[in-house]
Amino acid sequence: MKIAVLPGDGIGTEIVAEAVKVLNTLGLDLQMEQALVGGAAYEVHGHPLPESTLKLAQESDAILFGAVGDWKYDKLDRPLRPEQAILGLRKHLGLFANFRPAICYEELVGASSLKPELIAGLDILIIRELTGDIYFGQPRGRRIATDGHFPGTEEAFDTMRYSRPEIERIAHVAFQAARKRSKKVTSVDKANVLETFQFWKDVVTEVAKEYPDVALEHMYVDNAAMQLVKKPKAFDVLFTGNMFGDILSDEASMLTGSIGMLPSASLNAKGQGLYEPSHGSAPDIAGQGIANPLATILSAAMMLRFSLNQAEAADRIEAAVKDVLAAGYRTADIWSEGTKRVSTREMGDAVVAAITKTTIKG
Amino acid sequence: MKIAVLPGDGIGTEIVAEAVKVLNTLGLDLQMEQALVGGAAYEVHGHPLPESTLKLAQESDAILFGAVGDWKYDKLDRPLRPEQAILGLRKHLGLFANFRPAICYEELVGASSLKPELIAGLDILIIRELTGDIYFGQPRGRRIATDGHFPGTEEAFDTMRYSRPEIERIAHVAFQAARKRSKKVTSVDKANVLETFQFWKDVVTEVAKEYPDVALEHMYVDNAAMQLVKKPKAFDVLFTGNMFGDILSDEASMLTGSIGMLPSASLNAKGQGLYEPSHGSAPDIAGQGIANPLATILSAAMMLRFSLNQAEAADRIEAAVKDVLAAGYRTADIWSEGTKRVSTREMGDAVVAAITKTTIKG
Ligand SMILES: [Mg+2]
Ligand SMILES: [Mg+2]
């Protein structure tokens, strides 16, 4: 099993080092190869996604990704900015299914904006289509309007599009994920207003016939934005298009109040995946050894589950993370009165120790 | 000052009756004329927006609207459904600026999903562009894809569009509203991904030069969805396009936990406006006299302020609503232990009494 390890910029190197340490504890045959990406790659190779890094990623079963970006690259031409690396990887590997779990650990309930009873035990999975929709649809641009409210004036436009196979493949991913959980999916659309999402709803309804064991619910996006606030635990698997998924997955992650804990995965049709924390490169705290490595460690667990078929090893990592939280270990971002403040490395060590302990016990 | 009174369906007649009662208490020269709309109009005239109702609306300075819709009309052809009345009024009157306040009254803080300290005293104004964007953009439809990920397959598409004058006019509305409040506006876009919203951002930045006294902040829509949860009181006036505004205004209203309290306004370039509660027609509780009339009463206050130039009368209504809440009056939807449960009519009477008392005092 080959893993491309791409730490990237900012806190990326620190948090990925801890995840690699945890992976090495598991006694699996993992071949890990590291490469530069983002600003770090630009500095050396003049491009955020060098040919050699892309080739390594393509040849691997999975990519463990840290984070990219730093203010110092904000003035570069857009194609050379660190963020282009992640877009390039998604595009070249066809990573169309983005998994964004929103989990609220009992010990961290206090960090949420929501009342404890609404958020404690939250465990929902948002699946966002990642390569289509209005974020990529052509045509787009600026022109002089020939119709609409103000013909003859300057306007800008974008095209929202989804084809049947694009909707079918993300729907299958969602239904299959639901089978491994509560057998319940919510498909989010705006079928009452948009042709694209009436089509989405129609195709999803057809695909659902192949999953009679999974309950399907349709919900409008504005209502979903409300229900996530009102009663987030009513959801289990929620799936939607690229733009709605962008908005709702970010809203859902903020509900937990602890973004430093949230992993993510982006998968293609072959099961290859890119695994990264939901948070960014945090250049303001880079190099200080205080970043929270748990989102990256949990991303490594998702990698084992979804791309490497090592569900049991994934379970061990996730159980170890729960153990260290229960033992009171906290990095600065999730620290509260009465808990033990630890460094990035100490947190990684604590997870390793928790895994080792269960290994010996087992 | 002529007002078209359109109660509509469900609880619409009950809640509008209370708002009319309150308006009649103010001693203003208001000429109110009532007409059928929605399902009620369909029953009598065979159309949810009869010619006579539209004409009345067009000739009035403002429209006081209740709510439309009932499950029994769900099987009608789309153009005959009650909801088409509101779309028709928006279109024929050019009501492009939708005002959606999200206010959390001290007495109702407990109804929110959010922790009291995050939501108490919330008073933000979301302004949503209402007649453009992808909800109306042409072309749209279904076709066989000729490019994209799966050429040759069936696809559906919509067009997001904004012209310069459309963006300018909503930006002016937002900056002017900000001048009457904290002199701070947040323009929400997705300029990093969408051509339409890069143009939006560019035009808003130009318009801002005419308002050097107002602080302008730009925010991406996914971040706005997060910040509304994390720190809603950091916003004052937030304005955005039709679709983003649909999602964010609903999210913000749910933050308050008491949608039965939230008014709304939709204005055109001449200051004509349609005023309605943010909630719907609630056919399940219609005719029982238990609906909350306060959102409609507060919509009447907005009408006085924005279309009838009677800010002082608007203040009196809003102060009276605060008084009745402070006195412990609650309809069923906002009732909690230790408060007085009242009917729709009793709540209207309490507001009238509070206004009368201040009139005598003053
Ligand atoms: Mg986002
Ligand atoms: Mg809505």
mmCIF file with all atom_site columns, C-alpha atoms in Angstrom, chain B residues 37-201:
data_model
loop_
_atom_site.group_PDB
_atom_site.id
_atom_site.type_symbol
_atom_site.label_atom_id
_atom_site.label_alt_id
_atom_site.label_comp_id
_atom_site.label_asym_id
_atom_site.label_entity_id
_atom_site.label_seq_id
_atom_site.pdbx_PDB_ins_code
_atom_site.Cartn_x
_atom_site.Cartn_y
_atom_site.Cartn_z
_atom_site.occupancy
_atom_site.B_iso_or_equiv
_atom_site.pdbx_formal_charge
_atom_site.auth_seq_id
_atom_site.auth_comp_id
_atom_site.auth_asym_id
_atom_site.auth_atom_id
_atom_site.pdbx_PDB_model_num
ATOM 1   C CA . VAL B 1 37  ? -54.598 36.421 -2.790  1.00 0.00 ? 37  VAL B CA 1
ATOM 2   C CA . GLY B 1 38  ? -53.149 32.886 -2.969  1.00 0.00 ? 38  GLY B CA 1
ATOM 3   C CA . GLY B 1 39  ? -55.401 29.879 -2.525  1.00 0.00 ? 39  GLY B CA 1
ATOM 4   C CA . ALA B 1 40  ? -58.226 32.106 -1.277  1.00 0.00 ? 40  ALA B CA 1
ATOM 5   C CA . ALA B 1 41  ? -58.121 34.020 -4.570  1.00 0.00 ? 41  ALA B CA 1
ATOM 6   C CA . TYR B 1 42  ? -57.877 30.819 -6.600  1.00 0.00 ? 42  TYR B CA 1
ATOM 7   C CA . GLU B 1 43  ? -61.080 29.541 -4.975  1.00 0.00 ? 43  GLU B CA 1
ATOM 8   C CA . VAL B 1 44  ? -63.033 32.638 -6.037  1.00 0.00 ? 44  VAL B CA 1
ATOM 9   C CA . HIS B 1 45  ? -61.285 33.873 -9.190  1.00 0.00 ? 45  HIS B CA 1
ATOM 10  C CA . GLY B 1 46  ? -59.462 30.767 -10.447 1.00 0.00 ? 46  GLY B CA 1
ATOM 11  C CA . HIS B 1 47  ? -56.066 32.474 -10.088 1.00 0.00 ? 47  HIS B CA 1
ATOM 12  C CA . PRO B 1 48  ? -53.771 33.085 -7.075  1.00 0.00 ? 48  PRO B CA 1
ATOM 13  C CA . LEU B 1 49  ? -53.071 36.667 -8.192  1.00 0.00 ? 49  LEU B CA 1
ATOM 14  C CA . PRO B 1 50  ? -56.252 38.000 -9.864  1.00 0.00 ? 50  PRO B CA 1
ATOM 15  C CA . GLU B 1 51  ? -56.031 41.072 -12.072 1.00 0.00 ? 51  GLU B CA 1
ATOM 16  C CA . SER B 1 52  ? -58.005 43.110 -9.513  1.00 0.00 ? 52  SER B CA 1
ATOM 17  C CA . THR B 1 53  ? -55.620 42.201 -6.683  1.00 0.00 ? 53  THR B CA 1
ATOM 18  C CA . LEU B 1 54  ? -52.559 43.040 -8.784  1.00 0.00 ? 54  LEU B CA 1
ATOM 19  C CA . LYS B 1 55  ? -54.100 46.378 -9.791  1.00 0.00 ? 55  LYS B CA 1
ATOM 20  C CA . LEU B 1 56  ? -54.819 47.248 -6.158  1.00 0.00 ? 56  LEU B CA 1
ATOM 21  C CA . ALA B 1 57  ? -51.232 46.369 -5.221  1.00 0.00 ? 57  ALA B CA 1
ATOM 22  C CA . GLN B 1 58  ? -49.817 48.481 -8.043  1.00 0.00 ? 58  GLN B CA 1
ATOM 23  C CA . GLU B 1 59  ? -51.903 51.506 -7.042  1.00 0.00 ? 59  GLU B CA 1
ATOM 24  C CA . SER B 1 60  ? -50.957 51.264 -3.368  1.00 0.00 ? 60  SER B CA 1
ATOM 25  C CA . ASP B 1 61  ? -47.972 52.710 -1.537  1.00 0.00 ? 61  ASP B CA 1
ATOM 26  C CA . ALA B 1 62  ? -47.479 49.438 0.282   1.00 0.00 ? 62  ALA B CA 1
ATOM 27  C CA . ILE B 1 63  ? -48.808 45.901 0.584   1.00 0.00 ? 63  ILE B CA 1
ATOM 28  C CA . LEU B 1 64  ? -49.462 44.251 3.913   1.00 0.00 ? 64  LEU B CA 1
ATOM 29  C CA . PHE B 1 65  ? -49.296 40.555 3.126   1.00 0.00 ? 65  PHE B CA 1
ATOM 30  C CA . GLY B 1 66  ? -50.181 37.600 5.354   1.00 0.00 ? 66  GLY B CA 1
ATOM 31  C CA . ALA B 1 67  ? -49.153 34.241 3.953   1.00 0.00 ? 67  ALA B CA 1
ATOM 32  C CA . VAL B 1 68  ? -50.186 31.923 1.120   1.00 0.00 ? 68  VAL B CA 1
ATOM 33  C CA . GLY B 1 69  ? -50.277 28.194 0.601   1.00 0.00 ? 69  GLY B CA 1
ATOM 34  C CA . ASP B 1 70  ? -52.040 25.058 1.740   1.00 0.00 ? 70  ASP B CA 1
ATOM 35  C CA . TRP B 1 71  ? -51.381 21.394 1.103   1.00 0.00 ? 71  TRP B CA 1
ATOM 36  C CA . LYS B 1 72  ? -54.683 21.123 -0.742  1.00 0.00 ? 72  LYS B CA 1
ATOM 37  C CA . TYR B 1 73  ? -53.244 23.168 -3.646  1.00 0.00 ? 73  TYR B CA 1
ATOM 38  C CA . ASP B 1 74  ? -50.116 21.004 -4.060  1.00 0.00 ? 74  ASP B CA 1
ATOM 39  C CA . LYS B 1 75  ? -51.619 19.184 -7.019  1.00 0.00 ? 75  LYS B CA 1
ATOM 40  C CA . LEU B 1 76  ? -52.478 22.313 -9.015  1.00 0.00 ? 76  LEU B CA 1
ATOM 41  C CA . ASP B 1 77  ? -50.438 23.254 -12.078 1.00 0.00 ? 77  ASP B CA 1
ATOM 42  C CA . ARG B 1 78  ? -47.459 25.325 -10.975 1.00 0.00 ? 78  ARG B CA 1
ATOM 43  C CA . PRO B 1 79  ? -48.782 28.688 -12.357 1.00 0.00 ? 79  PRO B CA 1
ATOM 44  C CA . LEU B 1 80  ? -51.988 28.268 -10.331 1.00 0.00 ? 80  LEU B CA 1
ATOM 45  C CA . ARG B 1 81  ? -50.354 27.460 -7.000  1.00 0.00 ? 81  ARG B CA 1
ATOM 46  C CA . PRO B 1 82  ? -50.728 29.999 -4.168  1.00 0.00 ? 82  PRO B CA 1
ATOM 47  C CA . GLU B 1 83  ? -46.943 30.666 -4.032  1.00 0.00 ? 83  GLU B CA 1
ATOM 48  C CA . GLN B 1 84  ? -47.123 32.134 -7.539  1.00 0.00 ? 84  GLN B CA 1
ATOM 49  C CA . ALA B 1 85  ? -48.981 35.147 -6.111  1.00 0.00 ? 85  ALA B CA 1
ATOM 50  C CA . ILE B 1 86  ? -45.912 36.325 -4.235  1.00 0.00 ? 86  ILE B CA 1
ATOM 51  C CA . LEU B 1 87  ? -43.629 35.693 -7.229  1.00 0.00 ? 87  LEU B CA 1
ATOM 52  C CA . GLY B 1 88  ? -46.060 37.608 -9.426  1.00 0.00 ? 88  GLY B CA 1
ATOM 53  C CA . LEU B 1 89  ? -46.189 40.583 -7.076  1.00 0.00 ? 89  LEU B CA 1
ATOM 54  C CA . ARG B 1 90  ? -42.369 40.684 -6.847  1.00 0.00 ? 90  ARG B CA 1
ATOM 55  C CA . LYS B 1 91  ? -42.078 40.585 -10.609 1.00 0.00 ? 91  LYS B CA 1
ATOM 56  C CA . HIS B 1 92  ? -44.831 43.068 -11.531 1.00 0.00 ? 92  HIS B CA 1
ATOM 57  C CA . LEU B 1 93  ? -43.789 45.580 -8.889  1.00 0.00 ? 93  LEU B CA 1
ATOM 58  C CA . GLY B 1 94  ? -40.032 45.097 -9.375  1.00 0.00 ? 94  GLY B CA 1
ATOM 59  C CA . LEU B 1 95  ? -39.469 44.336 -5.679  1.00 0.00 ? 95  LEU B CA 1
ATOM 60  C CA . PHE B 1 96  ? -35.729 43.698 -5.875  1.00 0.00 ? 96  PHE B CA 1
ATOM 61  C CA . ALA B 1 97  ? -34.594 44.443 -2.301  1.00 0.00 ? 97  ALA B CA 1
ATOM 62  C CA . ASN B 1 98  ? -35.590 41.937 0.360   1.00 0.00 ? 98  ASN B CA 1
ATOM 63  C CA . PHE B 1 99  ? -35.026 43.021 3.981   1.00 0.00 ? 99  PHE B CA 1
ATOM 64  C CA . ARG B 1 100 ? -34.806 40.166 6.461   1.00 0.00 ? 100 ARG B CA 1
ATOM 65  C CA . PRO B 1 101 ? -34.013 41.324 9.998   1.00 0.00 ? 101 PRO B CA 1
ATOM 66  C CA . ALA B 1 102 ? -32.824 38.665 12.447  1.00 0.00 ? 102 ALA B CA 1
ATOM 67  C CA . ILE B 1 103 ? -33.541 39.964 15.914  1.00 0.00 ? 103 ILE B CA 1
ATOM 68  C CA . CYS B 1 104 ? -33.331 38.036 19.153  1.00 0.00 ? 104 CYS B CA 1
ATOM 69  C CA . TYR B 1 105 ? -35.386 39.581 21.934  1.00 0.00 ? 105 TYR B CA 1
ATOM 70  C CA . GLU B 1 106 ? -33.929 39.246 25.430  1.00 0.00 ? 106 GLU B CA 1
ATOM 71  C CA . GLU B 1 107 ? -37.068 37.491 26.685  1.00 0.00 ? 107 GLU B CA 1
ATOM 72  C CA . LEU B 1 108 ? -36.889 34.847 23.951  1.00 0.00 ? 108 LEU B CA 1
ATOM 73  C CA . VAL B 1 109 ? -33.185 34.015 24.151  1.00 0.00 ? 109 VAL B CA 1
ATOM 74  C CA . GLY B 1 110 ? -34.018 30.556 25.506  1.00 0.00 ? 110 GLY B CA 1
ATOM 75  C CA . ALA B 1 111 ? -35.687 29.562 22.222  1.00 0.00 ? 111 ALA B CA 1
ATOM 76  C CA . SER B 1 112 ? -32.404 29.773 20.320  1.00 0.00 ? 112 SER B CA 1
ATOM 77  C CA . SER B 1 113 ? -30.141 26.805 19.574  1.00 0.00 ? 113 SER B CA 1
ATOM 78  C CA . LEU B 1 114 ? -27.226 29.051 20.463  1.00 0.00 ? 114 LEU B CA 1
ATOM 79  C CA . LYS B 1 115 ? -25.799 29.780 23.862  1.00 0.00 ? 115 LYS B CA 1
ATOM 80  C CA . PRO B 1 116 ? -27.463 32.856 25.384  1.00 0.00 ? 116 PRO B CA 1
ATOM 81  C CA . GLU B 1 117 ? -24.303 34.982 25.393  1.00 0.00 ? 117 GLU B CA 1
ATOM 82  C CA . LEU B 1 118 ? -23.876 34.499 21.634  1.00 0.00 ? 118 LEU B CA 1
ATOM 83  C CA . ILE B 1 119 ? -27.438 35.396 20.670  1.00 0.00 ? 119 ILE B CA 1
ATOM 84  C CA . ALA B 1 120 ? -28.878 37.771 23.291  1.00 0.00 ? 120 ALA B CA 1
ATOM 85  C CA . GLY B 1 121 ? -29.428 41.178 21.745  1.00 0.00 ? 121 GLY B CA 1
ATOM 86  C CA . LEU B 1 122 ? -28.812 39.987 18.180  1.00 0.00 ? 122 LEU B CA 1
ATOM 87  C CA . ASP B 1 123 ? -30.019 42.613 15.716  1.00 0.00 ? 123 ASP B CA 1
ATOM 88  C CA . ILE B 1 124 ? -28.763 42.062 12.190  1.00 0.00 ? 124 ILE B CA 1
ATOM 89  C CA . LEU B 1 125 ? -30.298 42.997 8.857   1.00 0.00 ? 125 LEU B CA 1
ATOM 90  C CA . ILE B 1 126 ? -29.874 40.701 5.880   1.00 0.00 ? 126 ILE B CA 1
ATOM 91  C CA . ILE B 1 127 ? -30.585 42.301 2.529   1.00 0.00 ? 127 ILE B CA 1
ATOM 92  C CA . ARG B 1 128 ? -31.158 39.829 -0.279  1.00 0.00 ? 128 ARG B CA 1
ATOM 93  C CA . GLU B 1 129 ? -31.363 40.751 -3.965  1.00 0.00 ? 129 GLU B CA 1
ATOM 94  C CA . LEU B 1 130 ? -34.653 39.273 -5.033  1.00 0.00 ? 130 LEU B CA 1
ATOM 95  C CA . THR B 1 131 ? -35.242 39.480 -8.788  1.00 0.00 ? 131 THR B CA 1
ATOM 96  C CA . GLY B 1 132 ? -31.959 38.339 -10.393 1.00 0.00 ? 132 GLY B CA 1
ATOM 97  C CA . ASP B 1 133 ? -29.253 35.689 -9.994  1.00 0.00 ? 133 ASP B CA 1
ATOM 98  C CA . ILE B 1 134 ? -29.508 32.013 -10.894 1.00 0.00 ? 134 ILE B CA 1
ATOM 99  C CA . TYR B 1 135 ? -33.111 31.807 -9.656  1.00 0.00 ? 135 TYR B CA 1
ATOM 100 C CA . PHE B 1 136 ? -34.228 33.750 -12.752 1.00 0.00 ? 136 PHE B CA 1
ATOM 101 C CA . GLY B 1 137 ? -31.259 33.626 -15.155 1.00 0.00 ? 137 GLY B CA 1
ATOM 102 C CA . GLN B 1 138 ? -31.866 32.390 -18.692 1.00 0.00 ? 138 GLN B CA 1
ATOM 103 C CA . PRO B 1 139 ? -30.988 30.097 -20.415 1.00 0.00 ? 139 PRO B CA 1
ATOM 104 C CA . ARG B 1 140 ? -31.890 27.085 -18.304 1.00 0.00 ? 140 ARG B CA 1
ATOM 105 C CA . GLY B 1 141 ? -33.221 23.624 -19.036 1.00 0.00 ? 141 GLY B CA 1
ATOM 106 C CA . ARG B 1 142 ? -32.246 20.086 -19.986 1.00 0.00 ? 142 ARG B CA 1
ATOM 107 C CA . ARG B 1 143 ? -30.169 18.991 -22.948 1.00 0.00 ? 143 ARG B CA 1
ATOM 108 C CA . ILE B 1 144 ? -27.498 16.549 -24.109 1.00 0.00 ? 144 ILE B CA 1
ATOM 109 C CA . ALA B 1 145 ? -24.081 17.678 -22.873 1.00 0.00 ? 145 ALA B CA 1
ATOM 110 C CA . THR B 1 146 ? -21.608 18.481 -25.644 1.00 0.00 ? 146 THR B CA 1
ATOM 111 C CA . ASP B 1 147 ? -18.672 18.986 -23.291 1.00 0.00 ? 147 ASP B CA 1
ATOM 112 C CA . GLY B 1 148 ? -17.852 18.666 -19.587 1.00 0.00 ? 148 GLY B CA 1
ATOM 113 C CA . HIS B 1 149 ? -17.073 15.411 -17.761 1.00 0.00 ? 149 HIS B CA 1
ATOM 114 C CA . PHE B 1 150 ? -19.580 13.248 -19.665 1.00 0.00 ? 150 PHE B CA 1
ATOM 115 C CA . PRO B 1 151 ? -20.267 14.581 -23.174 1.00 0.00 ? 151 PRO B CA 1
ATOM 116 C CA . GLY B 1 152 ? -23.189 12.879 -24.885 1.00 0.00 ? 152 GLY B CA 1
ATOM 117 C CA . THR B 1 153 ? -25.162 12.330 -21.675 1.00 0.00 ? 153 THR B CA 1
ATOM 118 C CA . GLU B 1 154 ? -28.274 14.084 -20.423 1.00 0.00 ? 154 GLU B CA 1
ATOM 119 C CA . GLU B 1 155 ? -27.659 17.170 -18.303 1.00 0.00 ? 155 GLU B CA 1
ATOM 120 C CA . ALA B 1 156 ? -29.543 20.056 -16.727 1.00 0.00 ? 156 ALA B CA 1
ATOM 121 C CA . PHE B 1 157 ? -28.281 23.611 -16.438 1.00 0.00 ? 157 PHE B CA 1
ATOM 122 C CA . ASP B 1 158 ? -29.046 27.067 -15.054 1.00 0.00 ? 158 ASP B CA 1
ATOM 123 C CA . THR B 1 159 ? -27.423 30.445 -15.570 1.00 0.00 ? 159 THR B CA 1
ATOM 124 C CA . MET B 1 160 ? -26.195 32.708 -12.799 1.00 0.00 ? 160 MET B CA 1
ATOM 125 C CA . ARG B 1 161 ? -26.145 36.336 -13.982 1.00 0.00 ? 161 ARG B CA 1
ATOM 126 C CA . TYR B 1 162 ? -25.867 39.799 -12.518 1.00 0.00 ? 162 TYR B CA 1
ATOM 127 C CA . SER B 1 163 ? -25.646 43.015 -14.513 1.00 0.00 ? 163 SER B CA 1
ATOM 128 C CA . ARG B 1 164 ? -23.926 46.147 -13.265 1.00 0.00 ? 164 ARG B CA 1
ATOM 129 C CA . PRO B 1 165 ? -27.160 48.127 -12.610 1.00 0.00 ? 165 PRO B CA 1
ATOM 130 C CA . GLU B 1 166 ? -28.664 45.216 -10.673 1.00 0.00 ? 166 GLU B CA 1
ATOM 131 C CA . ILE B 1 167 ? -25.637 45.070 -8.378  1.00 0.00 ? 167 ILE B CA 1
ATOM 132 C CA . GLU B 1 168 ? -25.427 48.854 -8.070  1.00 0.00 ? 168 GLU B CA 1
ATOM 133 C CA . ARG B 1 169 ? -29.019 49.303 -6.977  1.00 0.00 ? 169 ARG B CA 1
ATOM 134 C CA . ILE B 1 170 ? -28.922 46.627 -4.269  1.00 0.00 ? 170 ILE B CA 1
ATOM 135 C CA . ALA B 1 171 ? -25.550 47.945 -3.071  1.00 0.00 ? 171 ALA B CA 1
ATOM 136 C CA . HIS B 1 172 ? -27.016 51.453 -2.731  1.00 0.00 ? 172 HIS B CA 1
ATOM 137 C CA . VAL B 1 173 ? -29.922 50.043 -0.729  1.00 0.00 ? 173 VAL B CA 1
ATOM 138 C CA . ALA B 1 174 ? -27.491 48.249 1.590   1.00 0.00 ? 174 ALA B CA 1
ATOM 139 C CA . PHE B 1 175 ? -25.162 51.223 2.099   1.00 0.00 ? 175 PHE B CA 1
ATOM 140 C CA . GLN B 1 176 ? -28.131 53.501 2.777   1.00 0.00 ? 176 GLN B CA 1
ATOM 141 C CA . ALA B 1 177 ? -29.560 51.035 5.275   1.00 0.00 ? 177 ALA B CA 1
ATOM 142 C CA . ALA B 1 178 ? -26.144 50.845 6.961   1.00 0.00 ? 178 ALA B CA 1
ATOM 143 C CA . ARG B 1 179 ? -26.082 54.631 7.305   1.00 0.00 ? 179 ARG B CA 1
ATOM 144 C CA . LYS B 1 180 ? -29.206 54.390 9.472   1.00 0.00 ? 180 LYS B CA 1
ATOM 145 C CA . ARG B 1 181 ? -27.596 51.686 11.633  1.00 0.00 ? 181 ARG B CA 1
ATOM 146 C CA . SER B 1 182 ? -23.976 50.987 12.627  1.00 0.00 ? 182 SER B CA 1
ATOM 147 C CA . LYS B 1 183 ? -22.424 52.228 9.347   1.00 0.00 ? 183 LYS B CA 1
ATOM 148 C CA . LYS B 1 184 ? -21.007 48.798 8.614   1.00 0.00 ? 184 LYS B CA 1
ATOM 149 C CA . VAL B 1 185 ? -21.888 46.422 5.764   1.00 0.00 ? 185 VAL B CA 1
ATOM 150 C CA . THR B 1 186 ? -20.733 42.951 4.852   1.00 0.00 ? 186 THR B CA 1
ATOM 151 C CA . SER B 1 187 ? -21.022 42.068 1.170   1.00 0.00 ? 187 SER B CA 1
ATOM 152 C CA . VAL B 1 188 ? -21.166 38.303 0.740   1.00 0.00 ? 188 VAL B CA 1
ATOM 153 C CA . ASP B 1 189 ? -19.807 36.759 -2.460  1.00 0.00 ? 189 ASP B CA 1
ATOM 154 C CA . LYS B 1 190 ? -17.856 33.814 -3.851  1.00 0.00 ? 190 LYS B CA 1
ATOM 155 C CA . ALA B 1 191 ? -15.424 35.896 -5.852  1.00 0.00 ? 191 ALA B CA 1
ATOM 156 C CA . ASN B 1 192 ? -12.688 33.300 -5.574  1.00 0.00 ? 192 ASN B CA 1
ATOM 157 C CA . VAL B 1 193 ? -14.666 30.856 -7.700  1.00 0.00 ? 193 VAL B CA 1
ATOM 158 C CA . LEU B 1 194 ? -17.514 32.591 -9.562  1.00 0.00 ? 194 LEU B CA 1
ATOM 159 C CA . GLU B 1 195 ? -17.185 35.201 -12.317 1.00 0.00 ? 195 GLU B CA 1
ATOM 160 C CA . THR B 1 196 ? -20.586 36.616 -11.339 1.00 0.00 ? 196 THR B CA 1
ATOM 161 C CA . PHE B 1 197 ? -19.493 37.271 -7.773  1.00 0.00 ? 197 PHE B CA 1
ATOM 162 C CA . GLN B 1 198 ? -16.050 38.615 -8.703  1.00 0.00 ? 198 GLN B CA 1
ATOM 163 C CA . PHE B 1 199 ? -18.033 41.173 -10.751 1.00 0.00 ? 199 PHE B CA 1
ATOM 164 C CA . TRP B 1 200 ? -20.377 41.668 -7.769  1.00 0.00 ? 200 TRP B CA 1
ATOM 165 C CA . LYS B 1 201 ? -17.372 42.385 -5.548  1.00 0.00 ? 201 LYS B CA 1
#
